[in-house]
């Protein structure tokens, strides 16, 4: 009876009061308010005659009415589901904090409703506490916080998760985030978010331990985990600790006695080295590395290996330990390799390419490489696809496992040979189609070859007009017709260069340079101004104009033009270059004649012209080029005495050069594989054979009026990638040069000699004007490894007094790693070691007597400015008659150096 009384009382109070339907921001729901002369005991049907909305600031009235689903003219029952349903619809969008629907008035069967809203606050600003400015800038990019957006629980929750995710990626697994909403004092309807972040200590991996691995050691397995690594400990001896850290008491509380053993333990617990990789724990990387461990077991024949369990637990508040329990299983070997479906090639031919013999350790990864793509040699797919079998398929199947031996059946579907149907190009916004098409080895109507795809990709990358990583072939095969369409996708990058610089030219003081180089120039578009983009570009020609000057003391003007496809049909290049330079001594002197006293200012002028023709060879392969050129240089000396052997007169040099080169590097700015080899011979006519002078007694200006020599140059570079991504690259290089004469009586002239040492910068100051061969050797001062060697008392080394060597050699290794290789800039760091020497006579030549150095540096290439390098090097040896080693040297380089 008591229960019935309570229920009746509640029923009476409910219908005796004004009913409301209200939902609040905190989720407290109340009944909707429906005002007017309503009889809740008998629901009645009404027609909506009007709808008003109150409480709006930003939201649109009509939009809110539309969201509610209520429309003027609709018939609704009160009480009924229409009002509560409208409230739910408005609420679910999260735009308001409070919503209520009230009955304004009732006129007969017409009802007037009012939607009472309270808009949610909107975000006006957010800021961080507890982190650095650098962390803030990186974090803002990951947050999806937009000013003007409604602040609700979902926004707060998603922001917390995004902040934690950002710091977890950085190794801060214990990051705490608290977001506080603050009223904006300027905008009363706005909210500012204060994001308090406590990253705590970065969680490192203290130790990774494997259990159950009986045949493969822990170190080998840890090396497979590329991103999940231990944080290595410091191992220091007492002598080093004493030298670096001083006394033990320096690092402990006053009065606390600690031994050196305690200090070492303290350092091992608190100081760790991390030179090349991080030790942060990231779950996704961890899962990938676990798979790599299994793959490594498989590659060693442990086909059934698995990680039974792995546990991650705290070592201390800043580091974790990881334990793996593995089960290796038996070690398997190949037994029989069975080929089926092969008609083009015999089993013996396929076995030779596969390179797997009976009894070899079973390795499924090796099978896949030898079948699909082998970066170190030929593979089965390449064998077929280079013969047009684009639709070739092969499926290796384990058909028998007998003890520890496995039979593998290679099921082949050779398919039909494919012919290239259509070749299209997309993405070339500046470069003309014909410039790209002339580099293509994939030609319509020709049988498909995978090697042609690889060669074309390499050729387009080497042009320098396109981002190398964006040159992609899109193959669209049509098995029904036996054809394939190829679309070459490229992305243009600017490689024109503007040079506007100034530098200290030593003896000549400040030297300014102004130059411009167009590497994709179009001569035919010069008069067609409407086709400029914004300059006449697109035909692959190269145009360079350069001015270098320091007032009247030093001036150099140069112009060069290259057409890589003369006539447009074959890769025959034409190049023309002009140069005019003048160099005056800073200080003159006076000389007295019989009648007058004259002021003399030493002067040297050089004018040159070079015309060259080159062509691409098809034998031994199409990586070879042959270039021939003729040059004429005229040297004019007026009281110029600078190591040339004479000071007045005119010297003429007419030379013929032929260069045989092979270049297979994959990229220009950051080559990661391939090689570049060249052999060059420069000849002058043997003028001494017909000139009617006595070279033994004639003055130098007569002997060198016509210069004669023959010059041999050899240059080789090889690039070896040391990782699968081809980022860590080793460059090995060797250079050799030799100058000879046709006759002993004429000897070797003063020009084209070798100047070794320093930056290797040519093209200005004293070096270019004298026709010298400038070769860098870091770790030593510019041109200092050049005979004859001087001291304060004059020439002290034996041989000719003419400056420059006639034979040199140089060897080097450089280890590179890129920071970025994008189209906007290429930046990489490197460490190197190199050695070289320079001799002015053949008797002293010893290819193993070299001046050695080592160092490190960085290079940056930007299309507008070219390649710039900064090097630090240490020269290990003393030059002749020097009192100490060359020691520490800084070097600044501009442009791509050949040697």
Coordinates of N, CA and C in Angstrom, one line a residue, residues 205-206 229-235 268 271-275 277-279:
X205 N 65.8 2.3 -23.5 CA 65.8 0.8 -23.4 C 67.2 0.5 -22.7
X206 N 67.1 0.0 -21.5 CA 68.3 -0.3 -20.8 C 69.0 -1.6 -21.3
X229 N 66.7 -0.1 -29.9 CA 68.1 -0.4 -29.5 C 68.3 -0.1 -28.1
X230 N 69.3 -0.7 -27.5 CA 69.8 -0.4 -26.2 C 70.5 0.9 -26.2
X231 N 70.5 1.6 -25.0 CA 71.2 2.8 -24.9 C 72.6 2.5 -24.3
X232 N 73.7 2.5 -25.1 CA 75.0 2.0 -24.8 C 75.6 2.7 -23.6
X233 N 76.3 1.9 -22.8 CA 76.9 2.4 -21.6 C 78.3 3.0 -21.9
X234 N 78.7 3.9 -21.0 CA 80.1 4.4 -21.1 C 81.1 3.5 -20.4
X235 N 82.2 3.2 -21.0 CA 83.2 2.5 -20.4 C 84.4 3.4 -20.2
X268 N 78.0 5.2 -15.4 CA 77.3 4.2 -16.2 C 75.8 4.2 -16.1
X271 N 75.1 8.5 -17.5 CA 75.7 9.0 -18.8 C 75.7 7.9 -19.8
X272 N 75.1 8.2 -20.9 CA 75.1 7.2 -22.0 C 75.4 7.8 -23.3
X273 N 76.0 7.0 -24.2 CA 76.3 7.5 -25.5 C 75.3 7.1 -26.6
X274 N 75.1 8.0 -27.5 CA 74.1 7.7 -28.5 C 74.5 8.5 -29.8
X275 N 75.5 8.0 -30.5 CA 76.0 8.7 -31.6 C 75.2 8.6 -32.9
X277 N 72.1 6.4 -33.3 CA 70.7 6.0 -33.3 C 70.1 6.3 -31.9
X278 N 68.8 6.4 -31.9 CA 68.1 6.7 -30.7 C 67.7 5.4 -30.0
X279 N 67.3 5.5 -28.7 CA 67.0 4.3 -27.9 C 65.6 4.4 -27.4

